[in-house]
Short mmCIF file of C-alpha atoms in Angstrom, two decimals:
data_model
loop_
_atom_site.label_atom_id
_atom_site.label_comp_id
_atom_site.label_asym_id
_atom_site.label_seq_id
_atom_site.Cartn_x
_atom_site.Cartn_y
_atom_site.Cartn_z
CA UNK A 1 -23.12 -122.74 149.26
CA UNK A 2 -25.29 -119.83 147.98
CA UNK A 3 -27.58 -120.05 151.10
CA UNK A 4 -24.60 -119.71 153.48
CA UNK A 5 -23.42 -116.57 151.70
CA UNK A 6 -26.98 -115.15 151.84
CA UNK A 7 -27.29 -115.73 155.62
CA UNK A 8 -23.99 -113.96 156.24
CA UNK A 9 -25.13 -111.06 154.07
CA UNK A 10 -28.44 -110.66 155.96
CA UNK A 11 -26.72 -110.76 159.36
CA UNK A 12 -24.29 -108.06 158.21
CA UNK A 13 -26.72 -105.73 156.43
CA UNK A 14 -29.02 -105.48 159.51
CA UNK A 15 -26.63 -103.07 161.14
CA UNK A 16 -26.44 -100.66 158.16
CA UNK A 17 -28.18 -97.25 158.63
CA UNK A 18 -30.63 -97.72 155.75
CA UNK A 19 -34.39 -97.47 155.44
CA UNK A 20 -36.61 -100.54 155.30
CA UNK A 21 -37.37 -100.29 151.54
CA UNK A 22 -33.69 -100.02 150.75
CA UNK A 23 -32.98 -103.02 152.94
CA UNK A 24 -35.63 -105.08 151.14
CA UNK A 25 -34.18 -104.11 147.73
CA UNK A 26 -30.65 -105.12 148.74
CA UNK A 27 -31.94 -108.43 150.07
CA UNK A 28 -33.71 -109.24 146.78
CA UNK A 29 -30.54 -108.48 144.79
CA UNK A 30 -28.60 -110.82 147.04
CA UNK A 31 -31.16 -113.58 146.57
CA UNK A 32 -31.01 -113.27 142.74
CA UNK A 33 -27.19 -113.41 142.72
CA UNK A 34 -27.09 -116.40 145.01
CA UNK A 35 -29.36 -118.50 142.77
CA UNK A 36 -27.03 -118.26 139.76
CA UNK A 37 -24.72 -121.29 139.40
CA UNK A 38 -21.21 -120.57 138.23
CA UNK A 39 -21.02 -121.43 134.48
CA UNK A 40 -18.69 -124.23 133.40
CA UNK A 41 -16.98 -124.25 129.97
CA UNK A 42 -18.77 -126.48 127.42
CA UNK A 43 -16.96 -129.74 126.69
CA UNK A 44 -15.11 -129.83 123.32
CA UNK A 45 -16.82 -131.86 120.56
CA UNK A 46 -14.38 -134.17 118.75
CA UNK A 47 -15.19 -135.04 115.14
CA UNK A 48 -13.36 -138.32 114.50
CA UNK A 49 -13.76 -137.95 110.78
CA UNK A 50 -11.46 -134.93 110.90
CA UNK A 51 -8.68 -136.77 112.67
CA UNK A 52 -5.58 -136.94 110.48
CA UNK A 53 -4.57 -140.19 112.16
CA UNK A 54 -7.87 -141.85 111.37
CA UNK A 55 -7.94 -140.48 107.84
CA UNK A 56 -4.59 -142.15 107.21
CA UNK A 57 -5.58 -145.45 108.79
CA UNK A 58 -6.97 -147.71 106.05
CA UNK A 59 -8.25 -150.14 108.66
CA UNK A 60 -10.88 -147.57 109.64
CA UNK A 61 -12.26 -147.23 106.11
CA UNK A 62 -15.21 -149.49 105.41
CA UNK A 63 -15.05 -152.09 102.66
CA UNK A 64 -17.86 -150.24 100.88
CA UNK A 65 -15.75 -147.08 100.74
CA UNK A 66 -12.83 -149.05 99.33
CA UNK A 67 -14.99 -150.47 96.56
CA UNK A 68 -16.42 -147.07 95.67
CA UNK A 69 -13.09 -145.26 95.61
CA UNK A 70 -10.73 -147.90 94.27
CA UNK A 71 -12.44 -150.49 92.04
CA UNK A 72 -10.39 -153.64 91.75
CA UNK A 73 -8.89 -154.70 88.43
CA UNK A 74 -10.61 -157.96 87.51
CA UNK A 75 -8.49 -160.95 86.55
CA UNK A 76 -8.37 -161.42 82.80
CA UNK A 77 -10.25 -164.71 82.90
CA UNK A 78 -12.53 -163.96 85.83
CA UNK A 79 -13.64 -160.51 84.70
CA UNK A 80 -16.86 -160.49 86.69
CA UNK A 81 -17.07 -157.36 88.85
CA UNK A 82 -20.37 -156.27 90.30
CA UNK A 83 -22.69 -154.72 87.70
CA UNK A 84 -22.31 -150.98 87.28
CA UNK A 85 -24.99 -148.57 86.06
CA UNK A 86 -24.72 -148.06 82.31
CA UNK A 87 -24.72 -144.39 81.24
CA UNK A 88 -27.16 -143.37 78.51
CA UNK A 89 -25.81 -143.85 75.00
CA UNK A 90 -24.37 -140.69 73.50
CA UNK A 91 -21.87 -139.72 70.87
CA UNK A 92 -20.53 -136.93 73.01
CA UNK A 93 -17.50 -137.20 75.23
CA UNK A 94 -18.15 -137.08 78.97
CA UNK A 95 -18.12 -133.57 80.44
CA UNK A 96 -14.92 -134.34 82.33
CA UNK A 97 -13.13 -135.19 79.11
CA UNK A 98 -14.37 -132.07 77.35
CA UNK A 99 -13.15 -129.79 80.10
CA UNK A 100 -9.70 -131.32 80.44
CA UNK A 101 -6.69 -129.75 78.80
CA UNK A 102 -5.29 -131.79 75.89
CA UNK A 103 -1.99 -131.77 77.78
CA UNK A 104 -3.57 -133.33 80.87
CA UNK A 105 -3.00 -136.95 79.89
CA UNK A 106 -2.86 -138.62 83.30
CA UNK A 107 -4.91 -141.83 83.20
CA UNK A 108 -8.19 -141.73 85.14
CA UNK A 109 -9.33 -144.83 86.97
CA UNK A 110 -13.01 -145.23 86.23
CA UNK A 111 -15.75 -147.73 86.84
CA UNK A 112 -16.49 -150.15 84.03
CA UNK A 113 -19.47 -149.00 81.95
CA UNK A 114 -20.64 -152.58 81.44
CA UNK A 115 -20.29 -155.97 83.05
CA UNK A 116 -17.10 -157.75 82.06
CA UNK A 117 -18.27 -161.26 81.27
CA UNK A 118 -18.61 -163.91 78.60
CA UNK A 119 -21.90 -163.83 76.69
CA UNK A 120 -23.47 -166.33 74.33
CA UNK A 121 -23.24 -164.95 70.80
CA UNK A 122 -26.66 -166.38 69.96
CA UNK A 123 -28.18 -164.72 73.03
CA UNK A 124 -26.58 -161.37 72.16
CA UNK A 125 -27.89 -161.54 68.58
CA UNK A 126 -31.37 -162.32 69.84
CA UNK A 127 -31.32 -159.40 72.28
CA UNK A 128 -30.25 -157.04 69.47
CA UNK A 129 -32.77 -158.42 66.94
CA UNK A 130 -30.10 -159.82 64.65
CA UNK A 131 -30.32 -163.06 62.71
CA UNK A 132 -29.09 -166.15 64.52
CA UNK A 133 -25.35 -166.80 63.98
CA UNK A 134 -24.67 -169.30 61.21
CA UNK A 135 -22.09 -172.01 61.78
CA UNK A 136 -19.93 -172.69 58.73
CA UNK A 137 -19.01 -176.24 57.73
CA UNK A 138 -15.50 -177.46 58.45
CA UNK A 139 -13.22 -178.50 61.29
CA UNK A 140 -12.83 -175.01 62.73
CA UNK A 141 -15.63 -173.57 64.82
CA UNK A 142 -16.47 -170.57 62.59
CA UNK A 143 -19.66 -168.53 62.81
CA UNK A 144 -21.08 -165.64 60.80
CA UNK A 145 -23.35 -162.84 61.97
CA UNK A 146 -25.11 -160.72 59.37
CA UNK A 147 -26.85 -157.35 59.51
CA UNK A 148 -27.80 -154.69 56.97
CA UNK A 149 -24.35 -153.11 57.39
CA UNK A 150 -22.29 -156.22 56.67
CA UNK A 151 -21.01 -159.62 57.73
CA UNK A 152 -18.81 -160.48 60.72
CA UNK A 153 -16.96 -163.81 60.82
CA UNK A 154 -15.59 -165.23 64.09
CA UNK A 155 -13.41 -168.27 64.80
CA UNK A 156 -13.23 -170.19 68.06
CA UNK A 157 -9.93 -169.52 69.87
CA UNK A 158 -8.75 -166.87 67.39
CA UNK A 159 -8.16 -163.18 68.12
CA UNK A 160 -8.69 -162.31 64.46
CA UNK A 161 -12.13 -161.75 62.99
CA UNK A 162 -13.34 -160.20 59.74
CA UNK A 163 -15.94 -157.65 58.74
CA UNK A 164 -16.90 -157.90 55.04
CA UNK A 165 -13.60 -159.71 54.55
CA UNK A 166 -11.46 -157.07 56.32
CA UNK A 167 -9.52 -158.32 59.32
CA UNK A 168 -9.75 -156.84 62.82
CA UNK A 169 -8.41 -158.07 66.13
CA UNK A 170 -10.58 -158.95 69.10
CA UNK A 171 -9.53 -158.22 72.65
CA UNK A 172 -10.27 -161.80 73.71
CA UNK A 173 -10.40 -164.98 71.63
CA UNK A 174 -13.94 -166.46 71.51
CA UNK A 175 -14.66 -169.43 73.79
CA UNK A 176 -16.92 -172.44 73.64
CA UNK A 177 -19.11 -173.11 76.66
CA UNK A 178 -21.20 -176.30 76.38
CA UNK A 179 -20.81 -176.19 72.64
CA UNK A 180 -22.03 -172.59 72.34
CA UNK A 181 -19.74 -169.80 71.09
CA UNK A 182 -19.23 -167.05 73.70
CA UNK A 183 -17.65 -163.63 73.22
CA UNK A 184 -16.35 -161.23 75.79
CA UNK A 185 -18.73 -158.38 76.55
CA UNK A 186 -16.04 -155.82 75.64
CA UNK A 187 -15.69 -157.28 72.15
CA UNK A 188 -19.44 -157.30 71.71
CA UNK A 189 -19.73 -153.67 72.82
CA UNK A 190 -16.57 -152.21 71.25
CA UNK A 191 -16.33 -154.27 68.04
CA UNK A 192 -19.47 -156.14 66.98
CA UNK A 193 -22.07 -153.57 67.98
CA UNK A 194 -20.40 -150.65 66.09
CA UNK A 195 -19.99 -152.81 62.98
CA UNK A 196 -23.35 -154.56 62.93
CA UNK A 197 -25.45 -151.82 64.54
CA UNK A 198 -23.70 -148.53 63.67
CA UNK A 199 -24.84 -145.29 65.26
CA UNK A 200 -25.98 -142.85 62.54
CA UNK A 201 -25.29 -139.90 64.84
CA UNK A 202 -21.54 -140.50 64.46
CA UNK A 203 -21.53 -138.91 61.00
CA UNK A 204 -19.66 -135.62 61.50
CA UNK A 205 -21.33 -132.33 60.63
CA UNK A 206 -18.08 -130.42 60.84
CA UNK A 207 -15.40 -131.72 58.43
CA UNK A 208 -12.03 -130.82 59.90
CA UNK A 209 -9.17 -133.31 59.76
CA UNK A 210 -5.58 -133.17 61.01
CA UNK A 211 -2.95 -135.15 59.09
CA UNK A 212 0.12 -136.07 61.07
CA UNK A 213 3.19 -137.12 59.07
CA UNK A 214 5.11 -139.26 61.56
CA UNK A 215 8.57 -138.37 62.88
CA UNK A 216 10.48 -135.40 61.40
CA UNK A 217 13.72 -133.49 61.96
CA UNK A 218 16.25 -135.56 63.88
CA UNK A 219 13.55 -138.17 64.50
CA UNK A 220 14.15 -140.12 61.30
CA UNK A 221 11.86 -143.08 61.79
CA UNK A 222 12.61 -146.31 59.95
CA UNK A 223 15.26 -146.43 57.23
CA UNK A 224 14.34 -148.16 54.00
CA UNK A 225 16.43 -151.24 53.20
CA UNK A 226 16.23 -150.17 49.55
CA UNK A 227 18.28 -146.99 49.90
CA UNK A 228 19.14 -144.19 52.32
CA UNK A 229 15.60 -142.88 52.62
CA UNK A 230 13.65 -142.51 55.83
CA UNK A 231 10.12 -142.94 57.09
CA UNK A 232 9.83 -139.24 58.00
CA UNK A 233 10.21 -138.23 54.32
CA UNK A 234 7.82 -140.83 52.93
CA UNK A 235 5.20 -139.92 55.54
CA UNK A 236 5.44 -136.21 54.74
CA UNK A 237 5.03 -136.88 51.01
CA UNK A 238 1.99 -139.07 51.73
CA UNK A 239 0.37 -136.27 53.76
CA UNK A 240 1.10 -133.66 51.08
CA UNK A 241 -0.58 -135.85 48.46
CA UNK A 242 -3.58 -136.57 50.70
CA UNK A 243 -4.29 -132.98 51.78
CA UNK A 244 -5.53 -131.59 48.42
CA UNK A 245 -7.65 -134.69 47.81
CA UNK A 246 -9.49 -134.19 51.10
CA UNK A 247 -9.81 -130.46 50.50
CA UNK A 248 -11.51 -131.20 47.17
CA UNK A 249 -14.05 -133.32 49.08
CA UNK A 250 -14.94 -130.40 51.35
CA UNK A 251 -12.64 -131.14 54.26
CA UNK A 252 -10.76 -128.43 56.09
CA UNK A 253 -7.28 -129.94 56.28
CA UNK A 254 -4.41 -129.17 58.65
CA UNK A 255 -0.96 -130.78 58.78
CA UNK A 256 0.99 -131.05 62.02
CA UNK A 257 4.11 -130.38 59.95
CA UNK A 258 4.60 -129.27 56.38
CA UNK A 259 8.38 -129.59 56.32
CA UNK A 260 11.19 -131.60 57.87
CA UNK A 261 11.01 -130.53 61.50
CA UNK A 262 10.73 -132.36 64.77
CA UNK A 263 7.50 -132.25 66.75
CA UNK A 264 6.79 -133.69 70.17
CA UNK A 265 3.73 -135.81 70.85
CA UNK A 266 2.43 -133.03 73.09
CA UNK A 267 2.66 -130.52 70.23
CA UNK A 268 0.82 -132.84 67.85
CA UNK A 269 -1.95 -133.49 70.37
CA UNK A 270 -2.32 -129.82 71.29
CA UNK A 271 -2.45 -128.81 67.61
CA UNK A 272 -5.28 -131.28 66.96
CA UNK A 273 -7.27 -129.99 69.92
CA UNK A 274 -6.81 -126.36 68.85
CA UNK A 275 -8.19 -127.14 65.39
CA UNK A 276 -11.17 -129.04 66.92
CA UNK A 277 -10.69 -131.78 64.36
CA UNK A 278 -13.28 -134.52 64.01
CA UNK A 279 -10.47 -136.90 63.03
CA UNK A 280 -6.70 -137.15 63.52
CA UNK A 281 -4.76 -139.41 61.12
CA UNK A 282 -1.14 -140.25 61.89
CA UNK A 283 0.80 -141.57 58.87
CA UNK A 284 3.66 -144.03 59.33
CA UNK A 285 5.53 -146.93 57.75
CA UNK A 286 6.43 -150.13 59.52
CA UNK A 287 9.59 -152.12 60.19
CA UNK A 288 10.76 -155.36 61.78
CA UNK A 289 14.53 -155.75 61.34
CA UNK A 290 15.67 -159.25 60.51
CA UNK A 291 12.30 -160.30 59.06
CA UNK A 292 12.33 -159.28 55.38
CA UNK A 293 9.29 -161.43 54.60
CA UNK A 294 7.03 -159.49 56.95
CA UNK A 295 4.66 -157.47 54.79
CA UNK A 296 1.25 -155.86 54.92
CA UNK A 297 -0.90 -153.02 56.19
CA UNK A 298 -1.88 -152.33 59.79
CA UNK A 299 -4.21 -149.66 61.17
CA UNK A 300 -4.39 -148.82 64.86
CA UNK A 301 -7.02 -147.41 67.18
CA UNK A 302 -6.69 -146.85 70.91
CA UNK A 303 -7.44 -149.90 73.07
CA UNK A 304 -10.65 -149.46 75.10
CA UNK A 305 -10.52 -149.44 78.88
CA UNK A 306 -10.08 -152.99 80.29
CA UNK A 307 -9.09 -154.40 76.87
CA UNK A 308 -5.53 -155.70 76.36
CA UNK A 309 -3.43 -154.13 73.61
CA UNK A 310 -2.37 -156.14 70.59
CA UNK A 311 0.99 -154.41 70.69
CA UNK A 312 2.53 -153.16 73.93
CA UNK A 313 5.91 -151.92 75.08
CA UNK A 314 7.73 -151.91 78.41
CA UNK A 315 5.81 -154.80 79.92
CA UNK A 316 2.44 -154.26 81.53
CA UNK A 317 -0.12 -151.64 80.66
CA UNK A 318 -2.81 -149.84 82.66
CA UNK A 319 -5.89 -151.53 81.23
CA UNK A 320 -8.01 -150.35 84.18
CA UNK A 321 -7.53 -146.68 83.34
CA UNK A 322 -9.68 -144.62 81.00
CA UNK A 323 -7.52 -142.48 78.70
CA UNK A 324 -8.64 -139.26 76.97
CA UNK A 325 -9.03 -141.01 73.63
CA UNK A 326 -11.37 -143.64 75.09
CA UNK A 327 -14.17 -141.07 74.93
CA UNK A 328 -14.23 -141.85 71.18
CA UNK A 329 -13.83 -145.64 71.17
CA UNK A 330 -16.57 -146.24 68.60
CA UNK A 331 -15.50 -143.45 66.25
CA UNK A 332 -11.85 -144.51 66.54
CA UNK A 333 -12.63 -148.10 65.59
CA UNK A 334 -15.06 -147.38 62.75
CA UNK A 335 -12.70 -144.81 61.21
CA UNK A 336 -9.83 -147.30 61.37
CA UNK A 337 -11.96 -150.02 59.74
CA UNK A 338 -13.12 -147.78 56.88
CA UNK A 339 -9.62 -146.50 56.13
CA UNK A 340 -8.06 -149.95 56.42
CA UNK A 341 -10.61 -151.50 54.06
CA UNK A 342 -10.02 -148.77 51.48
CA UNK A 343 -6.22 -149.18 51.67
CA UNK A 344 -6.47 -152.94 51.15
CA UNK A 345 -8.74 -152.49 48.15
CA UNK A 346 -6.40 -149.98 46.52
CA UNK A 347 -3.04 -151.65 47.21
CA UNK A 348 -3.88 -155.39 47.34
CA UNK A 349 -1.34 -155.57 50.17
CA UNK A 350 -1.52 -158.33 52.81
CA UNK A 351 -4.11 -157.63 55.49
CA UNK A 352 -2.58 -157.47 58.98
CA UNK A 353 -5.76 -156.09 60.48
CA UNK A 354 -7.11 -153.23 62.54
CA UNK A 355 -5.45 -153.48 65.93
CA UNK A 356 -5.56 -151.87 69.36
CA UNK A 357 -2.69 -150.24 71.24
CA UNK A 358 -2.00 -147.87 74.14
CA UNK A 359 1.71 -147.09 73.85
CA UNK A 360 1.21 -144.75 70.89
CA UNK A 361 1.12 -141.33 72.51
CA UNK A 362 -0.62 -139.61 69.60
CA UNK A 363 -3.57 -141.96 70.10
CA UNK A 364 -3.50 -142.28 73.87
CA UNK A 365 -3.44 -138.57 74.61
CA UNK A 366 -5.89 -137.32 71.99
CA UNK A 367 -9.14 -135.71 73.02
CA UNK A 368 -10.36 -136.11 69.40
CA UNK A 369 -11.07 -139.29 67.38
CA UNK A 370 -7.78 -140.67 66.09
CA UNK A 371 -6.21 -143.48 64.05
CA UNK A 372 -2.66 -144.42 63.10
CA UNK A 373 -1.84 -146.07 59.76
CA UNK A 374 1.21 -148.23 59.03
CA UNK A 375 1.42 -148.08 55.23
CA UNK A 376 3.74 -151.04 54.71
CA UNK A 377 7.13 -152.40 55.79
CA UNK A 378 10.29 -150.53 54.88
CA UNK A 379 12.21 -153.66 55.98
CA UNK A 380 10.51 -155.73 53.25
CA UNK A 381 12.32 -155.63 49.87
CA UNK A 382 9.08 -155.70 47.86
CA UNK A 383 7.17 -153.20 49.99
CA UNK A 384 10.11 -150.82 50.33
CA UNK A 385 10.27 -150.68 46.52
CA UNK A 386 6.56 -149.90 46.37
CA UNK A 387 6.78 -147.21 49.05
CA UNK A 388 9.73 -145.60 47.29
CA UNK A 389 7.66 -145.12 44.13
CA UNK A 390 5.61 -141.87 43.95
CA UNK A 391 2.71 -143.65 42.22
CA UNK A 392 2.31 -146.01 45.16
CA UNK A 393 2.29 -143.17 47.68
CA UNK A 394 -0.35 -141.46 45.52
CA UNK A 395 -2.37 -144.68 45.67
CA UNK A 396 -2.12 -144.65 49.48
CA UNK A 397 -3.33 -141.04 49.55
CA UNK A 398 -6.26 -141.73 47.23
CA UNK A 399 -7.31 -144.73 49.33
CA UNK A 400 -7.50 -142.70 52.55
CA UNK A 401 -9.41 -139.93 50.76
CA UNK A 402 -11.89 -142.46 49.35
CA UNK A 403 -12.57 -143.78 52.86
CA UNK A 404 -13.46 -140.27 54.07
CA UNK A 405 -15.54 -139.24 51.06
#
């Protein structure tokens, strides 16, 4: 097509009254123009990854992507996901937790920091350079593990264990495999390791504590069966007695409330974060209507990720989610054990153990180490009489102070 146009141009320009040089110049211009091909628009490049339709279509997401973005919740008895990289040990909360607002309490699905599996207790002790577990005589399969920090006793099939005689609850009852006692890896990591191999770096340099008298205002708490007295008043008196004892030991002490007023969980959590407390202690008294013989002390710490609670409400619970307080699992548990042991020693009350729970908002939403104490049953005739007596509440206060001295 360009050659045909050029021939027509040459046949036409011959008859123009121009000089030879001019004619040659015009001919060269025509040749240059005729050699240029008309430019076509470049084809559009489609990036399939940007397609909204494909982004919404789960069938087009690879199985690898699904595993990376949404780890499956393992069955309670299977509990064998693929091994995940273990982060370096540290007593600091992850950066994400430190930067979150204390009011941002939405659970975060996270990968498990260790393999969820059953491990031979003897093998675990060997790996951690502890003495071989000792089997006690008797019908029950009971074993002891000893270290320089104390003695742990475990029973086959029982959720309850003891540390130096103080009861605590395991997440999973120990099993026997081929005659060898096995514990769940979560119990080994979250219970036995902190007790038998404590981290010295957990000792706080800063000594700031927040005391939280439970309930308040129109939130009465439990009513004593002894008389018309309520949990909110007993808890406030307990905190008022405890505060000067801790201050005398060098603690900077703050109370979430100093009078009879209502406080939301959010306000209690935010107050603790503002004070940058190294420990939050929520003070309560227990109840179980219709069971007057139920007595004893309980102390609670937040349940670790993937571990079932020992006390739950409203059915199921999100065990696969890491909560803000889980950044302090070890500190939570050790603080609860120390306080619980001191309370038992002072009161001689029945030992109902250190337990784990998620429903308690003051524990679940804390970005600081936290425990919750149940100082006895107001539905028990004998314990309600004790709790009503000022000397007993002073004894409770002195026991908590002794644990933190």
